[in-house]
Tab-separated table of C-alpha atoms in Angstrom:
chain	number	residue	atom	x	y	z
T	1	MET	CA	0.000	0.000	0.000
T	2	SER	CA	1.198	3.506	-0.842
T	3	ILE	CA	0.317	6.799	0.819
T	4	ILE	CA	0.251	10.117	-1.014
T	5	THR	CA	2.698	12.479	0.681
T	6	LYS	CA	2.710	15.447	-1.693
T	7	ILE	CA	0.807	16.853	-4.682
T	8	GLN	CA	2.777	19.368	-6.743
T	9	VAL	CA	1.762	21.464	-9.762
T	10	GLN	CA	4.102	20.898	-12.710
T	11	LYS	CA	6.245	23.894	-13.656
T	12	ILE	CA	5.668	23.694	-17.409
T	13	ASN	CA	2.095	22.383	-17.569
T	14	LYS	CA	0.000	23.958	-14.839
T	15	GLU	CA	-2.880	21.588	-15.663
T	16	ARG	CA	-0.898	18.544	-14.530
T	17	PHE	CA	0.127	17.482	-11.039
T	18	ASN	CA	3.043	15.352	-9.830
T	19	ILE	CA	2.056	12.842	-7.164
T	20	TYR	CA	4.611	11.754	-4.538
T	21	THR	CA	4.055	8.678	-2.372
T	22	ASP	CA	5.647	6.672	0.412
T	23	SER	CA	5.491	2.889	0.273
T	24	GLY	CA	7.632	2.451	3.378
T	25	ASN	CA	10.935	3.494	1.852
T	26	GLY	CA	10.538	7.249	2.047
T	27	GLU	CA	8.939	9.819	-0.208
T	28	GLU	CA	9.426	9.446	-3.961
T	29	TYR	CA	7.804	10.612	-7.199
T	30	SER	CA	5.130	8.125	-8.253
T	31	PHE	CA	3.069	9.451	-11.179
T	32	SER	CA	1.373	12.514	-12.666
T	33	VAL	CA	-2.257	13.249	-13.550
T	34	ASP	CA	-4.216	16.163	-14.984
T	35	ALA	CA	-6.700	18.259	-13.026
T	36	ASP	CA	-9.691	16.291	-14.310
T	37	THR	CA	-8.272	12.969	-13.087
T	38	LEU	CA	-7.241	14.543	-9.783
T	39	VAL	CA	-10.845	15.616	-9.140
T	40	LYS	CA	-12.439	12.458	-10.556
T	41	PHE	CA	-10.554	10.174	-8.143
T	42	ASN	CA	-10.499	12.723	-5.304
T	43	ILE	CA	-6.727	12.391	-5.047
T	44	LYS	CA	-5.379	14.169	-1.955
T	45	LYS	CA	-2.494	14.167	0.474
T	46	GLY	CA	-2.661	11.355	3.031
T	47	GLN	CA	-4.765	9.144	0.769
T	48	SER	CA	-3.706	5.497	0.547
T	49	PHE	CA	-4.253	3.179	-2.389
T	50	GLU	CA	-3.561	-0.351	-3.550
T	51	PRO	CA	-1.664	-1.205	-6.780
T	52	PHE	CA	-4.899	-2.015	-8.640
T	53	GLU	CA	-6.285	1.405	-7.679
T	54	LEU	CA	-3.159	3.090	-9.028
T	55	GLU	CA	-3.566	1.180	-12.286
T	56	GLU	CA	-7.150	2.429	-12.594
T	57	ILE	CA	-6.024	6.027	-12.022
T	58	LEU	CA	-3.212	5.778	-14.571
T	59	ASN	CA	-5.489	4.189	-17.188
T	60	ALA	CA	-8.041	6.962	-16.731
T	61	ASP	CA	-5.321	9.586	-17.044
T	62	GLN	CA	-3.979	8.012	-20.236
T	63	LEU	CA	-7.473	7.994	-21.718
T	64	ARG	CA	-7.830	11.647	-20.809
T	65	LYS	CA	-4.473	12.520	-22.401
T	66	ALA	CA	-5.239	10.559	-25.574
T	67	TYR	CA	-8.653	12.185	-25.876
T	68	LEU	CA	-7.378	15.744	-25.420
T	69	SER	CA	-4.457	15.133	-27.775
T	70	SER	CA	-6.896	13.850	-30.409
T	71	ILE	CA	-9.165	16.879	-30.010
T	72	VAL	CA	-6.222	19.198	-30.708
T	73	TYR	CA	-5.254	17.081	-33.742
T	74	LEU	CA	-8.836	17.140	-35.020
T	75	SER	CA	-9.112	20.907	-34.568
T	76	ARG	CA	-6.867	21.441	-37.607
T	77	MET	CA	-8.950	19.368	-40.012
T	78	MET	CA	-11.225	16.322	-40.254
T	79	ARG	CA	-9.525	12.971	-39.631
T	80	THR	CA	-10.308	9.299	-40.171
T	81	LYS	CA	-10.130	6.577	-37.532
T	82	LYS	CA	-6.947	5.282	-39.143
T	83	GLU	CA	-5.314	8.716	-39.037
T	84	ILE	CA	-6.179	9.114	-35.346
T	85	GLU	CA	-4.840	5.627	-34.634
T	86	GLN	CA	-1.561	6.411	-36.412
T	87	TYR	CA	-1.260	9.741	-34.597
T	88	LEU	CA	-1.845	8.265	-31.138
T	89	THR	CA	0.472	5.348	-31.879
T	90	LYS	CA	3.254	7.857	-32.568
T	91	GLN	CA	2.411	9.430	-29.199
T	92	GLU	CA	3.106	5.962	-27.717
T	93	PHE	CA	-0.347	5.325	-26.289
T	94	LEU	CA	-1.341	1.695	-25.710
T	95	ILE	CA	-3.614	0.082	-28.305
T	96	ASP	CA	-6.469	-0.363	-25.786
T	97	THR	CA	-6.294	3.337	-24.938
T	98	ILE	CA	-6.285	4.230	-28.631
T	99	GLN	CA	-9.280	2.054	-29.489
T	100	THR	CA	-11.301	3.327	-26.520
T	101	THR	CA	-10.477	6.914	-27.481
T	102	ILE	CA	-11.521	6.372	-31.099
T	103	ILE	CA	-14.851	4.878	-30.013
T	104	ARG	CA	-15.515	7.935	-27.859
T	105	LEU	CA	-14.568	10.342	-30.672
T	106	VAL	CA	-16.937	8.564	-33.065
T	107	GLU	CA	-19.773	8.579	-30.523
T	108	GLU	CA	-19.304	12.302	-29.902
T	109	GLY	CA	-19.207	13.083	-33.615
T	110	TYR	CA	-15.594	14.223	-33.781
T	111	ILE	CA	-14.876	11.433	-36.266
T	112	ASN	CA	-17.385	11.031	-39.092
T	113	GLU	CA	-15.953	9.094	-42.014
T	114	GLU	CA	-19.019	9.607	-44.227
T	115	LYS	CA	-18.655	13.381	-43.981
T	116	TYR	CA	-14.892	13.064	-44.336
T	117	ALA	CA	-15.211	11.114	-47.594
T	118	GLU	CA	-17.766	13.549	-49.018
T	119	SER	CA	-15.566	16.516	-48.134
T	120	TYR	CA	-12.504	14.820	-49.610
T	121	VAL	CA	-14.285	14.095	-52.896
T	122	ARG	CA	-15.621	17.660	-53.165
T	123	THR	CA	-12.188	19.136	-52.491
T	124	SER	CA	-10.555	16.829	-55.041
T	125	ILE	CA	-13.126	17.800	-57.684
T	126	ASN	CA	-12.755	21.524	-57.010
T	127	THR	CA	-8.970	21.714	-56.696
T	128	THR	CA	-7.520	18.880	-58.813
T	129	LEU	CA	-8.091	16.904	-62.019
T	130	LYS	CA	-7.771	13.512	-60.331
T	131	GLY	CA	-9.997	10.742	-61.631
T	132	PRO	CA	-12.333	8.719	-59.385
T	133	THR	CA	-9.980	5.736	-59.141
T	134	ILE	CA	-7.175	7.880	-57.742
T	135	ILE	CA	-9.553	9.530	-55.270
T	136	LYS	CA	-10.882	6.128	-54.221
T	137	ASN	CA	-7.375	4.729	-53.662
T	138	GLU	CA	-6.422	7.745	-51.571
T	139	LEU	CA	-9.484	7.291	-49.365
T	140	LEU	CA	-8.814	3.561	-49.025
T	141	ALA	CA	-5.285	4.424	-47.877
T	142	LYS	CA	-6.841	6.615	-45.175
T	143	GLY	CA	-8.858	3.663	-43.909
T	144	ILE	CA	-12.262	4.607	-45.327
T	145	HIS	CA	-14.511	1.612	-46.047
T	146	ASN	CA	-15.193	0.867	-49.714
T	147	SER	CA	-18.978	1.238	-49.370
T	148	VAL	CA	-18.537	4.718	-47.859
T	149	ILE	CA	-16.213	5.707	-50.706
T	150	GLU	CA	-18.579	4.477	-53.420
T	151	LYS	CA	-21.412	6.476	-51.878
T	152	SER	CA	-19.296	9.648	-51.729
T	153	LEU	CA	-18.183	9.271	-55.363
T	154	ILE	CA	-21.787	9.927	-56.429
T	155	LEU	CA	-20.693	13.548	-56.033
T	156	PHE	CA	-18.381	13.026	-59.042
T	157	PRO	CA	-20.858	12.239	-61.876
T	158	LYS	CA	-19.909	11.091	-65.361
T	159	ASP	CA	-20.335	14.495	-67.015
T	160	LYS	CA	-17.987	16.110	-64.497
T	161	GLN	CA	-15.449	13.314	-65.009
T	162	ILE	CA	-15.542	13.868	-68.783
T	163	GLN	CA	-15.096	17.605	-68.286
T	164	HIS	CA	-12.039	17.070	-66.083
T	165	ALA	CA	-10.571	14.446	-68.404
T	166	ILE	CA	-10.910	16.781	-71.408
T	167	SER	CA	-9.196	19.539	-69.425
T	168	LEU	CA	-6.292	17.195	-68.750
T	169	CYS	CA	-6.044	16.313	-72.438
T	170	GLN	CA	-6.150	19.943	-73.562
T	171	LYS	CA	-3.354	20.829	-71.148
T	172	LYS	CA	-1.209	17.957	-72.395
T	173	VAL	CA	-1.881	17.977	-76.134
T	174	SER	CA	0.128	21.140	-76.830
T	175	ALA	CA	3.237	19.377	-75.539
T	176	LEU	CA	2.706	16.486	-77.965
T	177	SER	CA	3.123	18.416	-81.218
T	178	LYS	CA	5.994	16.239	-82.438
T	179	TYR	CA	3.863	13.083	-82.328
T	180	SER	CA	1.387	11.650	-84.802
T	181	THR	CA	-2.318	11.847	-83.996
T	182	ASN	CA	-2.363	8.154	-83.099
T	183	GLN	CA	0.634	8.620	-80.827
T	184	LYS	CA	-1.001	11.651	-79.232
T	185	LYS	CA	-4.138	9.673	-78.499
T	186	ALA	CA	-2.105	6.788	-77.079
T	187	LYS	CA	-0.211	9.122	-74.775
T	188	LEU	CA	-3.403	10.878	-73.688
T	189	GLU	CA	-4.985	7.502	-72.972
T	190	GLU	CA	-1.986	6.565	-70.835
T	191	LEU	CA	-2.237	9.901	-69.004
T	192	LEU	CA	-5.943	9.529	-68.232
T	193	ARG	CA	-5.579	5.952	-67.045
T	194	ARG	CA	-2.725	7.050	-64.787
T	195	LYS	CA	-4.891	9.867	-63.425
T	196	GLY	CA	-7.640	7.425	-62.490
T	197	TYR	CA	-10.206	7.629	-65.294
T	198	SER	CA	-12.100	4.631	-66.677
T	199	ALA	CA	-11.680	3.341	-70.232
T	200	ASN	CA	-15.102	4.723	-71.163
T	201	ILE	CA	-14.402	8.233	-69.849
T	202	THR	CA	-10.939	8.131	-71.418
T	203	SER	CA	-12.320	7.220	-74.840
T	204	ILE	CA	-14.930	9.994	-74.766
T	205	ALA	CA	-12.444	12.623	-73.566
T	206	ILE	CA	-9.857	11.783	-76.225
T	207	GLU	CA	-12.456	12.071	-78.975
T	208	GLU	CA	-13.727	15.381	-77.559
T	209	THR	CA	-10.247	16.890	-77.272
T	210	GLN	CA	-9.573	19.708	-79.734
T	211	TYR	CA	-6.539	19.038	-81.924
T	212	GLU	CA	-6.068	22.469	-83.477
T	213	SER	CA	-4.712	22.486	-87.061
T	214	GLU	CA	-4.466	18.737	-86.724
T	215	GLU	CA	-3.142	17.906	-90.196
T	216	ASP	CA	-0.591	20.744	-90.231
T	217	ASP	CA	0.631	19.848	-86.752
T	218	GLU	CA	0.862	16.195	-87.674
T	219	LEU	CA	2.770	16.987	-90.861
T	220	GLN	CA	5.272	19.073	-88.908
T	221	ALA	CA	5.687	16.273	-86.399
T	222	LEU	CA	6.077	13.782	-89.224
T	223	LEU	CA	8.768	15.886	-90.897
T	224	ILE	CA	10.831	15.841	-87.695
T	225	HIS	CA	10.823	12.046	-87.707
T	226	ALA	CA	11.213	11.871	-91.486
T	227	ARG	CA	14.384	13.976	-91.453
T	228	LYS	CA	15.868	11.746	-88.765
T	229	ALA	CA	14.985	8.647	-90.791
T	230	LYS	CA	16.391	10.229	-93.956
T	231	LYS	CA	19.805	10.638	-92.322
T	232	LYS	CA	19.743	6.982	-91.382
T	233	TYR	CA	18.723	5.678	-94.814
T	234	GLU	CA	20.177	8.320	-97.156
T	235	LYS	CA	22.705	5.812	-98.518
T	236	LEU	CA	19.824	3.783	-99.915
T	237	SER	CA	18.102	4.801	-103.113
T	238	GLY	CA	14.958	4.307	-105.147
T	239	TRP	CA	12.361	1.791	-104.025
T	240	GLU	CA	14.423	0.477	-101.088
T	241	TYR	CA	14.833	3.985	-99.604
T	242	THR	CA	11.144	4.809	-100.029
T	243	GLN	CA	9.997	1.543	-98.445
T	244	LYS	CA	12.317	1.944	-95.459
T	245	MET	CA	11.056	5.470	-94.888
T	246	LYS	CA	7.412	4.430	-95.174
T	247	THR	CA	7.873	1.458	-92.845
T	248	VAL	CA	9.648	3.443	-90.114
T	249	LEU	CA	7.209	6.351	-90.206
T	250	PHE	CA	4.127	4.137	-90.403
T	251	ARG	CA	5.277	2.333	-87.252
T	252	LYS	CA	5.299	5.685	-85.487
T	253	GLY	CA	1.575	6.030	-86.148
T	254	PHE	CA	1.513	8.394	-89.129
T	255	PRO	CA	-1.014	7.777	-91.964
T	256	ILE	CA	0.449	6.597	-95.274
T	257	ASP	CA	-0.886	9.534	-97.325
T	258	LEU	CA	0.848	12.009	-95.012
T	259	ILE	CA	4.047	9.938	-95.122
T	260	GLU	CA	4.089	10.108	-98.918
T	261	LYS	CA	3.562	13.866	-98.710
T	262	ALA	CA	6.478	14.208	-96.274
T	263	ILE	CA	8.775	12.173	-98.529
T	264	LEU	CA	7.935	14.489	-101.448
T	265	ILE	CA	8.701	17.537	-99.271
T	266	LEU	CA	12.107	16.083	-98.396
T	267	GLU	CA	12.808	15.430	-102.065
T	268	GLU	CA	11.925	19.052	-102.876
T	269	GLU	CA	14.253	20.230	-100.095
T	270	ASP	CA	17.087	18.236	-101.698
T	271	LEU	CA	16.427	19.875	-105.065
T	272	ASN	CA	16.600	23.313	-103.488
């Protein structure tokens, strides 16, 4: 049995108290509690307690600390149960304390994963061009249940997805001027898949994308590749040269009629 010999306010945190006890070997520091725990257990000088009573006090104090720490963490932004668990784990709270704290936070409405998911989807739609698959994966990583995510993604309808996907394509297409139309579409498809859009949305967006001066741009892109190929095969002549050029350029996705036009342009450049 231990007897409380002194209760002292901490110097740094005035809301916590150091408890000193004597178990028969003289006074020594035993533990600390906050004001709420001090009042709850009516802790006072001269009070005696058994080991199991001390354990109850310390458990209650840890729950109080975990709860208050979580409230501060939640005050900055909404959090998921998984995020709270990770945060409290870093604070070195025991798993039982963490789970009990999370249950309390859910019951009191501080954690609401349905509202969190809806808010996350809205923010992603308004501030990014991420597709639904990317958003879903990010929410899964935060511990949100799949059914909750699917319900929140109703906020990201097909027409809005198409609009965002087209915006992505339009931003990218200007940087693809050296590629053939087929290559452009392939690269845009890769981009949209990577950004989390479905095959259906991707297909629609690529077809809706505006390829300004498409034939002129494609011809200019083709000429870049054609000149490189010409340097490689300029030692060939006649039919063999023409076939090599056509084969190489066709493999890069350019249409045969445009390839023939490019070859004629190169021939005219040689004459000049």
